JSON list of C-alpha atoms in Angstrom, two decimals:
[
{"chain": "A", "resi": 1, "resn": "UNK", "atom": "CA", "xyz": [-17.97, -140.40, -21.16]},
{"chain": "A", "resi": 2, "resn": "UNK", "atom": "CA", "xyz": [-17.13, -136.78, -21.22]},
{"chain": "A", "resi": 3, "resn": "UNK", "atom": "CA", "xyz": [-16.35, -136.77, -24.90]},
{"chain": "A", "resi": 4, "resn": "UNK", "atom": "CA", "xyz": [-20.25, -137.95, -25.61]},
{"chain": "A", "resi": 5, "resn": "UNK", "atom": "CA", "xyz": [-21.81, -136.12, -23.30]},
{"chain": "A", "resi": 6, "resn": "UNK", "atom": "CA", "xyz": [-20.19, -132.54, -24.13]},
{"chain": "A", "resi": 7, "resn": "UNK", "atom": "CA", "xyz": [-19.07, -132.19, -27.80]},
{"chain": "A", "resi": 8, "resn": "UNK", "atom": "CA", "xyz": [-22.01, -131.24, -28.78]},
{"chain": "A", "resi": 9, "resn": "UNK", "atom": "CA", "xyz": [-22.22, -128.36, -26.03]},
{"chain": "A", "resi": 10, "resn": "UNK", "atom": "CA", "xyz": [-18.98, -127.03, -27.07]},
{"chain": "A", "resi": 11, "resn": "UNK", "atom": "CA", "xyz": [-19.76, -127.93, -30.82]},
{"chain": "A", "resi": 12, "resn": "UNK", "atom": "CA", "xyz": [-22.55, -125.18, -30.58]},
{"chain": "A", "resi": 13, "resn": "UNK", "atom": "CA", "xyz": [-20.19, -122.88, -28.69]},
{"chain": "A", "resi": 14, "resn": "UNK", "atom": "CA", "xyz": [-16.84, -123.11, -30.87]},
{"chain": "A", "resi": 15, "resn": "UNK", "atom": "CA", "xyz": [-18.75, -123.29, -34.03]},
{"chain": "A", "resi": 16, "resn": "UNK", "atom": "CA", "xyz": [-18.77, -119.36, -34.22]},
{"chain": "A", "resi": 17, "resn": "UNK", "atom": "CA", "xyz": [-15.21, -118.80, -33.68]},
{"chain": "A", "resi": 18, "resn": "UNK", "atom": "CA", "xyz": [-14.23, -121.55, -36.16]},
{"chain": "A", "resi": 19, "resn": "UNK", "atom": "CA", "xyz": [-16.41, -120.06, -38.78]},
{"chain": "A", "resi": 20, "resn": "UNK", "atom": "CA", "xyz": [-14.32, -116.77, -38.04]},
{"chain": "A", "resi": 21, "resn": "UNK", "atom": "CA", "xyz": [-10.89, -118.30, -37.86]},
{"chain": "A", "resi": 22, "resn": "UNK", "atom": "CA", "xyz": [-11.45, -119.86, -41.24]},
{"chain": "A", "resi": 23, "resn": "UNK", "atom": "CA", "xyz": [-12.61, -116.74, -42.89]},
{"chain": "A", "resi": 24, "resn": "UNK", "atom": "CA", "xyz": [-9.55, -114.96, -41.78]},
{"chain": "A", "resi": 25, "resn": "UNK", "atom": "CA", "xyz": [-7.28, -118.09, -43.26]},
{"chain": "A", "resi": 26, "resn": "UNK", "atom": "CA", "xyz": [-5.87, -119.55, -39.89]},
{"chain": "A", "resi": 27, "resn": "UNK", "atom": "CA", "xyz": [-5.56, -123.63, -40.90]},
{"chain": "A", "resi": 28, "resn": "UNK", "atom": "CA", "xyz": [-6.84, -126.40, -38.60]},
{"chain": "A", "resi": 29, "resn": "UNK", "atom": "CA", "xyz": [-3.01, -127.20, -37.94]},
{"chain": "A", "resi": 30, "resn": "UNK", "atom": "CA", "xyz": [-2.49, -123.94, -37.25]},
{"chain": "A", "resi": 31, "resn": "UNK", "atom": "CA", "xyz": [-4.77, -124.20, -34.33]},
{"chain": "A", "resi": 32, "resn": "UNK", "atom": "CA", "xyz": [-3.32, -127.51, -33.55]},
{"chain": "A", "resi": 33, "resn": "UNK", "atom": "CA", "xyz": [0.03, -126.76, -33.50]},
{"chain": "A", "resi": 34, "resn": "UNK", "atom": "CA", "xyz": [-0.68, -123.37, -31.40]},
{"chain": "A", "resi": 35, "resn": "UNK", "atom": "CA", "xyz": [-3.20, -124.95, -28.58]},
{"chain": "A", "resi": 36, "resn": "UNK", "atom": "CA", "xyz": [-0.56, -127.78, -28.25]},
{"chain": "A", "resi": 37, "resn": "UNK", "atom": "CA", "xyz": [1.91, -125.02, -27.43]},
{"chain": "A", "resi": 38, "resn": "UNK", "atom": "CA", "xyz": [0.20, -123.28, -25.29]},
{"chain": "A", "resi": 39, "resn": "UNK", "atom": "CA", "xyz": [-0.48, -126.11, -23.06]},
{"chain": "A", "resi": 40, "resn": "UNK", "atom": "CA", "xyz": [3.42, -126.93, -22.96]},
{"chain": "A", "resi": 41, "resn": "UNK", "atom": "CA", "xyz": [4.33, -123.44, -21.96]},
{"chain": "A", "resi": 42, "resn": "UNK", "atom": "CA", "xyz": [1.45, -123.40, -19.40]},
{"chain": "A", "resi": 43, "resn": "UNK", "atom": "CA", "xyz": [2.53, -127.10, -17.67]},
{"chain": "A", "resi": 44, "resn": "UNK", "atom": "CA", "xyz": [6.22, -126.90, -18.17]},
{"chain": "A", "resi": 45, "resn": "UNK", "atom": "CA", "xyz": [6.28, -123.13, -17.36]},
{"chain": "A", "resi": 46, "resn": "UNK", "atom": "CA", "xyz": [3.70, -121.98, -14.67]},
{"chain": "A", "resi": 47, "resn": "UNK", "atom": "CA", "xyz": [3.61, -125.31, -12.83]},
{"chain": "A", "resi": 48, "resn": "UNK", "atom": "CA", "xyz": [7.38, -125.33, -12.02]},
{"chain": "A", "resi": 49, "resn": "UNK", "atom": "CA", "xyz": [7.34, -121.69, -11.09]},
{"chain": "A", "resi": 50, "resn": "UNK", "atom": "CA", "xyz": [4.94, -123.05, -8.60]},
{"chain": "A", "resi": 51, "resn": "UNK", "atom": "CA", "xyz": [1.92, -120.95, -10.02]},
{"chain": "A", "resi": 52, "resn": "UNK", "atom": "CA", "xyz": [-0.52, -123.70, -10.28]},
{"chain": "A", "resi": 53, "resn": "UNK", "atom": "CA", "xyz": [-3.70, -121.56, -10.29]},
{"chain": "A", "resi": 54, "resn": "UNK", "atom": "CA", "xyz": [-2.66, -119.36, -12.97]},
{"chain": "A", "resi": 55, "resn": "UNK", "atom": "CA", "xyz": [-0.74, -122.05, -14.79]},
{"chain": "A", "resi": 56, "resn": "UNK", "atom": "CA", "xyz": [-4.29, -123.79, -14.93]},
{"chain": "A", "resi": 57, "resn": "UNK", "atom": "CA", "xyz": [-5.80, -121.01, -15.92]},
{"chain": "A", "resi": 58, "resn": "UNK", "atom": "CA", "xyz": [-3.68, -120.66, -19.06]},
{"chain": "A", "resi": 59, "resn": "UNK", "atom": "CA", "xyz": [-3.38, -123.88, -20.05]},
{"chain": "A", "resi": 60, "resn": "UNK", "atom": "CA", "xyz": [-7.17, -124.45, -19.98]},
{"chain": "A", "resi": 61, "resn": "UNK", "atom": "CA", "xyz": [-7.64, -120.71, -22.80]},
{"chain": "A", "resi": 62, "resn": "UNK", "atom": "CA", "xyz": [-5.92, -123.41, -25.03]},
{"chain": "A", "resi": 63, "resn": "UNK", "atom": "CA", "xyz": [-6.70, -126.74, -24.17]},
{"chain": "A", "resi": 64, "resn": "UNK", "atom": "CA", "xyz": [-10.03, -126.19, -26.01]},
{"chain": "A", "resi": 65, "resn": "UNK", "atom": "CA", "xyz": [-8.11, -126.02, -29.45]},
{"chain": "A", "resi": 66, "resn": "UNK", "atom": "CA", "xyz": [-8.23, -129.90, -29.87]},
{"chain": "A", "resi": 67, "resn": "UNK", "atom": "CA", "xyz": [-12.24, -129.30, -30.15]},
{"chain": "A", "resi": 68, "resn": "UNK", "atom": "CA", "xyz": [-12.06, -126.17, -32.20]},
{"chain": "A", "resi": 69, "resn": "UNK", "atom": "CA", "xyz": [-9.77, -127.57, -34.76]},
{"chain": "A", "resi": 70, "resn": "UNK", "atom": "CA", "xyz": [-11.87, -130.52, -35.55]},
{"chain": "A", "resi": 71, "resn": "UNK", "atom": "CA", "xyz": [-14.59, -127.96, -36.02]},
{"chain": "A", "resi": 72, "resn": "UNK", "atom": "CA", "xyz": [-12.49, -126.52, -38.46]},
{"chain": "A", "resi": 73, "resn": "UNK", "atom": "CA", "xyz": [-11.62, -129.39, -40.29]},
{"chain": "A", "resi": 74, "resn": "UNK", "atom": "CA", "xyz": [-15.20, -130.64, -40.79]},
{"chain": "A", "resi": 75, "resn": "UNK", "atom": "CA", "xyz": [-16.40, -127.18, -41.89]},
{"chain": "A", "resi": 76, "resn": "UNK", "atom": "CA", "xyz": [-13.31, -127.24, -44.34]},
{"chain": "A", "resi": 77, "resn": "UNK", "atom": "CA", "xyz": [-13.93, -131.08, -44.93]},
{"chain": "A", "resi": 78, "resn": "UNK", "atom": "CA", "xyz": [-9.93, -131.39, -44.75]},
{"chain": "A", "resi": 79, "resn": "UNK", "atom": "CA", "xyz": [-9.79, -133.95, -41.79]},
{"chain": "A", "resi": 80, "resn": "UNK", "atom": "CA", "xyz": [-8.58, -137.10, -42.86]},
{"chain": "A", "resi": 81, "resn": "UNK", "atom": "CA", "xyz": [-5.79, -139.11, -42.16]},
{"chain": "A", "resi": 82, "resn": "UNK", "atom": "CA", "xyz": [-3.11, -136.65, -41.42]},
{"chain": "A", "resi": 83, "resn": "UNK", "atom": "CA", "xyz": [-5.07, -134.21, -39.54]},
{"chain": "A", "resi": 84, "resn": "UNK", "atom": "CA", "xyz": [-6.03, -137.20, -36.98]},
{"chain": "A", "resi": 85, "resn": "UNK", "atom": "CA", "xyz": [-2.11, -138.30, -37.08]},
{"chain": "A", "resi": 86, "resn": "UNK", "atom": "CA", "xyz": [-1.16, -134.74, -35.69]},
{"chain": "A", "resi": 87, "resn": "UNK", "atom": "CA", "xyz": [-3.87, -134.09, -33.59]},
{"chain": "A", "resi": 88, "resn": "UNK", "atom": "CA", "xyz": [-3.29, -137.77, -32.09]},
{"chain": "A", "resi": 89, "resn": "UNK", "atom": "CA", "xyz": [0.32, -136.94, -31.64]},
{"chain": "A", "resi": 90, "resn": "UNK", "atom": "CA", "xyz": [0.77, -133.37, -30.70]},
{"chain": "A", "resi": 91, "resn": "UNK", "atom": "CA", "xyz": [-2.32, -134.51, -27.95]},
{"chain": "A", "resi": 92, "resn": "UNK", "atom": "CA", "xyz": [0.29, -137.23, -26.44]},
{"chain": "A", "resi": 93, "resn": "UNK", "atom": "CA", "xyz": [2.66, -133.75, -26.47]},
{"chain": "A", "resi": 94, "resn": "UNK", "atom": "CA", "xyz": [-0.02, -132.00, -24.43]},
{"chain": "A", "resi": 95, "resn": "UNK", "atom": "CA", "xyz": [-0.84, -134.73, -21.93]},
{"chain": "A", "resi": 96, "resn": "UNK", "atom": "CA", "xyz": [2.56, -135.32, -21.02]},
{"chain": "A", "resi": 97, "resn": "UNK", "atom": "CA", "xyz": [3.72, -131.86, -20.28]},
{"chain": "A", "resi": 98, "resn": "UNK", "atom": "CA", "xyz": [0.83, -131.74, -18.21]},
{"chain": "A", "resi": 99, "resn": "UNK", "atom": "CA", "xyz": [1.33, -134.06, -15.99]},
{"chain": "A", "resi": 100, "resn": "UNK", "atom": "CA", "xyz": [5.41, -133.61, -15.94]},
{"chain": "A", "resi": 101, "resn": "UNK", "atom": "CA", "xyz": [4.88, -130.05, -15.06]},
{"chain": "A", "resi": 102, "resn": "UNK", "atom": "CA", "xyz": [2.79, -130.95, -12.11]},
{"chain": "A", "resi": 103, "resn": "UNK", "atom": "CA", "xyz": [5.42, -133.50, -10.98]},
{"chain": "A", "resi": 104, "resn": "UNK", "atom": "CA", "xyz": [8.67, -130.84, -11.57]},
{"chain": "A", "resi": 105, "resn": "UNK", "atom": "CA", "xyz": [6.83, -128.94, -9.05]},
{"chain": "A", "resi": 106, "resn": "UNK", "atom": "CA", "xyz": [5.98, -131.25, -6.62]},
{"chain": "A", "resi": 107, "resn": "UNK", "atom": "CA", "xyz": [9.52, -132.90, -6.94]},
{"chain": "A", "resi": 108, "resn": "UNK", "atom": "CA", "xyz": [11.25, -128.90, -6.81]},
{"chain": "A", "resi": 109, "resn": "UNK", "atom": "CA", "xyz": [9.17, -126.48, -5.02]},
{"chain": "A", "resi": 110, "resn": "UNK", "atom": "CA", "xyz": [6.29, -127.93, -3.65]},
{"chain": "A", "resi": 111, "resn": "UNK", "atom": "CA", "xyz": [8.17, -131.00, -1.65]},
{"chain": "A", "resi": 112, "resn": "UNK", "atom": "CA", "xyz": [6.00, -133.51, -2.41]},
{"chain": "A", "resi": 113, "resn": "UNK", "atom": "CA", "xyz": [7.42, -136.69, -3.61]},
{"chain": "A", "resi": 114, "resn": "UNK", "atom": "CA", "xyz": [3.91, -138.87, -2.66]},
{"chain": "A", "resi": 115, "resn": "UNK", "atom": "CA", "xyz": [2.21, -136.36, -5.61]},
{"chain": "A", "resi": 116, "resn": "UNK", "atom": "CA", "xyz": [5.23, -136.13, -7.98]},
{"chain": "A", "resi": 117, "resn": "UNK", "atom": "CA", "xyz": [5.33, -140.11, -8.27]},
{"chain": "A", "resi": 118, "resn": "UNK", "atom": "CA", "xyz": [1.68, -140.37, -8.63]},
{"chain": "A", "resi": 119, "resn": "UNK", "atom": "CA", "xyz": [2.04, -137.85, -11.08]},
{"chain": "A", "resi": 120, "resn": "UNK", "atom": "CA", "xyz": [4.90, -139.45, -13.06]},
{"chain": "A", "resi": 121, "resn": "UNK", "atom": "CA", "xyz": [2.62, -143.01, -12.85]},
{"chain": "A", "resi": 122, "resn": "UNK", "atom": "CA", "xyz": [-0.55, -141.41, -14.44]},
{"chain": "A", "resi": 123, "resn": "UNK", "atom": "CA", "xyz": [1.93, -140.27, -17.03]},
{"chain": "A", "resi": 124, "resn": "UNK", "atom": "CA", "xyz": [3.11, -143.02, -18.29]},
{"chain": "A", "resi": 125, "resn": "UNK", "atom": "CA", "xyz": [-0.56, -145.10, -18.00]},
{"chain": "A", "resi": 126, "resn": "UNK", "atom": "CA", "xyz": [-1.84, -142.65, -19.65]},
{"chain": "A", "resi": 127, "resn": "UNK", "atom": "CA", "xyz": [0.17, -143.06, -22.44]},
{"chain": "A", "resi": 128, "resn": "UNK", "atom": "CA", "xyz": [-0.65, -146.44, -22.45]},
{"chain": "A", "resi": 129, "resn": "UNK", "atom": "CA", "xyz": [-4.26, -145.97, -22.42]},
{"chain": "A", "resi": 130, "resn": "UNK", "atom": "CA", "xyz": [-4.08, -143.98, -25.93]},
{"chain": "A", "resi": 131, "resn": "UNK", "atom": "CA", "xyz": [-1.18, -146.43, -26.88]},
{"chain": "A", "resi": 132, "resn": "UNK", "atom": "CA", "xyz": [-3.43, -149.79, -26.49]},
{"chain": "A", "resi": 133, "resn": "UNK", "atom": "CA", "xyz": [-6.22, -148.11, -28.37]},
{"chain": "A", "resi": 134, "resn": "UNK", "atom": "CA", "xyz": [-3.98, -146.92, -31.53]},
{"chain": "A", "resi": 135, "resn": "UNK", "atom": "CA", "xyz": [-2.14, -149.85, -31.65]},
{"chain": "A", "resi": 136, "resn": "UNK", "atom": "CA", "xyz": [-5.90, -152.28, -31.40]},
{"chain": "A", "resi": 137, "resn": "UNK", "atom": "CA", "xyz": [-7.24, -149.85, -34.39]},
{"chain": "A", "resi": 138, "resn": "UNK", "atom": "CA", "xyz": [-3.67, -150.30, -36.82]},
{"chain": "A", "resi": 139, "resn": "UNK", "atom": "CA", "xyz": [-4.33, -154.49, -36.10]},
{"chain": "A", "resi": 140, "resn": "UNK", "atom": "CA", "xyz": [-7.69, -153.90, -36.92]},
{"chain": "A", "resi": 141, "resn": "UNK", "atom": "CA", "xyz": [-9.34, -154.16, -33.70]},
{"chain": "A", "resi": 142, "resn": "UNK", "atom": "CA", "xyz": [-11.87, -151.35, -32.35]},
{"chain": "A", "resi": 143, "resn": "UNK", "atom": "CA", "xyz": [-10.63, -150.38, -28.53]},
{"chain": "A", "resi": 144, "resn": "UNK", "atom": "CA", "xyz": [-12.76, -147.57, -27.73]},
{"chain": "A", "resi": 145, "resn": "UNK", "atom": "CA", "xyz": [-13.58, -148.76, -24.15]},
{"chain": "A", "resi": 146, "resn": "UNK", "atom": "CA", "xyz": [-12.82, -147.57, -20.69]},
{"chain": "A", "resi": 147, "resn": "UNK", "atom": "CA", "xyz": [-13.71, -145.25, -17.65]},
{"chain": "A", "resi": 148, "resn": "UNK", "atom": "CA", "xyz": [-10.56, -142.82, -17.88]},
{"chain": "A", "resi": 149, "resn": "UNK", "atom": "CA", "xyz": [-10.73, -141.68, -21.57]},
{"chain": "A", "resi": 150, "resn": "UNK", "atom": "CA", "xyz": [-8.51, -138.26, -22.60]},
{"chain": "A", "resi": 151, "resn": "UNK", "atom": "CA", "xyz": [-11.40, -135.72, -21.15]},
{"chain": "A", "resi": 152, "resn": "UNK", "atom": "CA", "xyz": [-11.52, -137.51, -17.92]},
{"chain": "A", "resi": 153, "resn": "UNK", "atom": "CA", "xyz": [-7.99, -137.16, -17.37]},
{"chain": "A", "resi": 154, "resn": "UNK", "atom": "CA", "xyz": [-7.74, -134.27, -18.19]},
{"chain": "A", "resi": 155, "resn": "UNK", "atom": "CA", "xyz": [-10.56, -132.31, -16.53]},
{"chain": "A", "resi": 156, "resn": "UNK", "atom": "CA", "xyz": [-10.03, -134.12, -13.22]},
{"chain": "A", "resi": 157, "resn": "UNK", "atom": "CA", "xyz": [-6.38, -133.19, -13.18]},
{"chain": "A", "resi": 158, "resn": "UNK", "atom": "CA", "xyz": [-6.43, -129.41, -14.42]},
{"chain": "A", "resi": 159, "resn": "UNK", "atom": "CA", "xyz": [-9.26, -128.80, -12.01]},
{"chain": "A", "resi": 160, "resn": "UNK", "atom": "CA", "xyz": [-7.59, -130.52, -8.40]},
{"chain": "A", "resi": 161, "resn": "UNK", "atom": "CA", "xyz": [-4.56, -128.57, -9.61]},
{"chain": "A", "resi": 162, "resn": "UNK", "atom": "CA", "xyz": [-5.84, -125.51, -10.21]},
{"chain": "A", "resi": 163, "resn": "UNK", "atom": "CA", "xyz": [-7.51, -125.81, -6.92]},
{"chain": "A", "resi": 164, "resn": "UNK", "atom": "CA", "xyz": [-4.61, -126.61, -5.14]},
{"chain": "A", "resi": 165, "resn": "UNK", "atom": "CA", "xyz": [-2.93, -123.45, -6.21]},
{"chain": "A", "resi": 166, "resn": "UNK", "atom": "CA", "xyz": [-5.85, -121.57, -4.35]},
{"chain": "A", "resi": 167, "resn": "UNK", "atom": "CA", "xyz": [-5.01, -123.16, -0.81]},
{"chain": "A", "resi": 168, "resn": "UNK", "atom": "CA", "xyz": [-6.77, -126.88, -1.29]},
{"chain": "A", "resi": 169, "resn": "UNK", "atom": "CA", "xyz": [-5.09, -129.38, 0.46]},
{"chain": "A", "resi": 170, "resn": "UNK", "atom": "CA", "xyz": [-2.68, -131.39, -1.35]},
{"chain": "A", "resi": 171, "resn": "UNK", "atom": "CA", "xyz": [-4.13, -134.67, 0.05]},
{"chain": "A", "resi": 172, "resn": "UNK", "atom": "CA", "xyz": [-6.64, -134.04, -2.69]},
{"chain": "A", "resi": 173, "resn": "UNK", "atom": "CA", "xyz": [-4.30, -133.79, -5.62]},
{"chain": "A", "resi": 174, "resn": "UNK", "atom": "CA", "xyz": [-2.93, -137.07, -4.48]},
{"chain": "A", "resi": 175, "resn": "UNK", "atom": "CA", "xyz": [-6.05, -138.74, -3.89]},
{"chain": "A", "resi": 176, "resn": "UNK", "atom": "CA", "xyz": [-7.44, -137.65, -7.16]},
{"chain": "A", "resi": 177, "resn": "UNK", "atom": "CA", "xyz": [-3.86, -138.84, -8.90]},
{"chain": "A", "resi": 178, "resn": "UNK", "atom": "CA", "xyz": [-4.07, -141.81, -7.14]},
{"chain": "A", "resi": 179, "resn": "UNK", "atom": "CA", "xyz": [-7.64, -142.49, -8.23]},
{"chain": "A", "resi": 180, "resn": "UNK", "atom": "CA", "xyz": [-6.62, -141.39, -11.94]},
{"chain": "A", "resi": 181, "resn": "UNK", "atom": "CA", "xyz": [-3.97, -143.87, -11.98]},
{"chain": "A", "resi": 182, "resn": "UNK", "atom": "CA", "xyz": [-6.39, -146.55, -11.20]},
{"chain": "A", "resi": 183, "resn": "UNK", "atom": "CA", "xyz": [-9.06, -145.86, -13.74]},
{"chain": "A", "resi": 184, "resn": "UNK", "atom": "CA", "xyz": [-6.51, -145.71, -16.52]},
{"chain": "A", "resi": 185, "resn": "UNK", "atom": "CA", "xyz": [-5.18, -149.12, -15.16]},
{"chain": "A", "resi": 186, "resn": "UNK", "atom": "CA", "xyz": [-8.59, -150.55, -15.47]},
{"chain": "A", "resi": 187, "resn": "UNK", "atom": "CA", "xyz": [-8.96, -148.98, -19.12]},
{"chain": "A", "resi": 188, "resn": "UNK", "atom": "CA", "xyz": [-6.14, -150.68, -20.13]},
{"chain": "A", "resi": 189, "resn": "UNK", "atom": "CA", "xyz": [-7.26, -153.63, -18.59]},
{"chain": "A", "resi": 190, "resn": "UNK", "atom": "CA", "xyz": [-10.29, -153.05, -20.67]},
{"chain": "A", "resi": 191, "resn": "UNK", "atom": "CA", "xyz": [-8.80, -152.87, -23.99]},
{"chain": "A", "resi": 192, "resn": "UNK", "atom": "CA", "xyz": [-6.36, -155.58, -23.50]},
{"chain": "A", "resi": 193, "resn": "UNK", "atom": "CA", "xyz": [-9.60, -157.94, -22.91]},
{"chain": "A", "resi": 194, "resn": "UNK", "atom": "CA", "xyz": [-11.99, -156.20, -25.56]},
{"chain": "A", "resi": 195, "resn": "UNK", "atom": "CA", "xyz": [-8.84, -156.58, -28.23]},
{"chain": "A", "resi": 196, "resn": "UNK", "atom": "CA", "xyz": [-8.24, -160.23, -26.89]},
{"chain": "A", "resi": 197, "resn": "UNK", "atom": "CA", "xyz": [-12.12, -161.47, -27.11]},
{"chain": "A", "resi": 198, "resn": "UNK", "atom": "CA", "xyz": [-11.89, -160.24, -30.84]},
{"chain": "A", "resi": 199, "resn": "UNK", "atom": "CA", "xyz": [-8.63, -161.99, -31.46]},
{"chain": "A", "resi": 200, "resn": "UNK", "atom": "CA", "xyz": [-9.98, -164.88, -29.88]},
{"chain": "A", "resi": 201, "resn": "UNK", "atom": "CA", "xyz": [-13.22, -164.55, -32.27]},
{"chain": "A", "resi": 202, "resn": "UNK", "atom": "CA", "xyz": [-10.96, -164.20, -35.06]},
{"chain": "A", "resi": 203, "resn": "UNK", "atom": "CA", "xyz": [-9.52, -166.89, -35.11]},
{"chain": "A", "resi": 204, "resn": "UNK", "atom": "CA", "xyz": [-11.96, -169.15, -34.02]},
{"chain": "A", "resi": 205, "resn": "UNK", "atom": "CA", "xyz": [-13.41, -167.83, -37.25]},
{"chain": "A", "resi": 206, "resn": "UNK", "atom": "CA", "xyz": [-10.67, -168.45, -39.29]},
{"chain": "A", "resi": 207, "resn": "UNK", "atom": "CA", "xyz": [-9.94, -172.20, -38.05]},
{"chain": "A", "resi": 208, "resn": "UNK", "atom": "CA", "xyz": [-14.27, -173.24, -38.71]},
{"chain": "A", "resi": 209, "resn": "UNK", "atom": "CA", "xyz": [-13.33, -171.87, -42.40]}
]
C-alpha cells in the first residue's frame, strides 16, 4: 500500500538527484550495490553497538537508493531483467541485516530475548513473503497481494526502532514485531490462496479443452 501511495512523492523528489548522478556517470548498480551496503553496515554495525537511534538514522540516508536507482534505470532505459535480479536480491541482503541487527542487540546488549525472537520470526516470514511472490511469477502466476508488502515492513520497523533508541519503551518494539509477524503471515496466506485459485483455474481450463 505504501509502494502506491508514495512513489510518486519520492519519484518527484529523487528525480533531481538521479538526473545528477547520471550526468556525473555513477550506474544504477552502482547505487544499488552502495545503498545495499550502507544498510548492512548501519543494521549489523550500529544496532549491535546498541546505537539504535543513530543506527536508524544511517540506515534510512540509504535505504532510499532502491527508489533512486530505478529512477535511474528508467531515465537510462537500462532496467530489464538483470537490474530487477540484483535489486530483488541485494533487497533480500538489506532486509535481513535489518532485522538480524535488531535481534544481535536484543539477544547481546539490550537483554531482550521476547524482541530478539520476534525479530528473528519476522525475518524469516519475511523472506517468505518475497519468496512466495518470486517463485508464483517464475510458474507464471501473478502474487502481488498482501497487507505487509517490503515498505510496510520496513517503515514500521526502522521507525519503532529508531524510537526505541530515544527512550520508547521496548513493549512497543515487540508489539509492533509481533504485529509485523502477523501481517506477513497473512500475506503469505494470501499468495498461497491467490496462486492456488489460479492453479485451480488452470487446470480446470486445461481438462474442458
Amino acid at each position: 500500500m505504501l509502494n502506491r501511495y508514495a512513489r510518486g512523492f519520492f519519484t518527484a523528489l529523487f528525480t533531481p538527484l538521479a538526473r545528477w548522478l547520471l550526468k556525473i556517470g555513477v550506474s544504477p548498480d552502482a547505487v544499488t550495490v552502495i545503498g545495499t551496503a550502507g544498510v548492512v553496515v548501519g543494521a549489523l554495525v550500529f544496532y549491535p553497538l546498541g546505537q539504535l537511534w543513530w543506527g536508524t538514522l544511517f540506515i534510512t540516508a540509504f535505504i532510499f537508493s532502491d527508489v533512486l536507482d530505478g529512477i535511474m534505470a528508467r531515465m537510462r532505459d537500462t532496467g530489464g531483467r538483470w537490474g530487477n535480479f540484483l535489486d530483488s536480491t541485494l533487497d533480500r541482503i538489506a532486509d535481513g541485516a535489518l532485522f538480524a541487527g535488531v535481534a544481535i542487540w536484543f539477544f547481546t546488549g539490550g537483554a531482550d530475548y521476547a524482541i530478539a525472537v520476534a525479530a528473528m520470526v519476522c525475518l524469516v516470514l519475511g523472506m517468505v513473503v518475497s519468496y512466495a511472490r518470486s517463485k508464483a511469477e517464475s510458474l507464471g502466476f501473478t502474487a502481488n497481494v498482501g497487507i505487509a508488502e517490503r515498505a510496510e515492513r520496513l517503515v514500521s520497523v526502522l521507525v519503532v526502532t529508531g524510537f526505541t533508541g530515544l527512550g520508547l519503551p521496548p513493549v512497543v518494539l515487540l508489539v509492533t514485531l509481533g504485529l509485523l509477524a502477523l501481517a506477513s503471515l497473512i500475506t503469505i496466506c494470501q499468495r498461497i490462496s491467490t496462486v492456488h485459485r489460479q492453479a485451480f483455474a488452470e487446470s480446470a481450463a486445461s481438462e474442458e479443452a
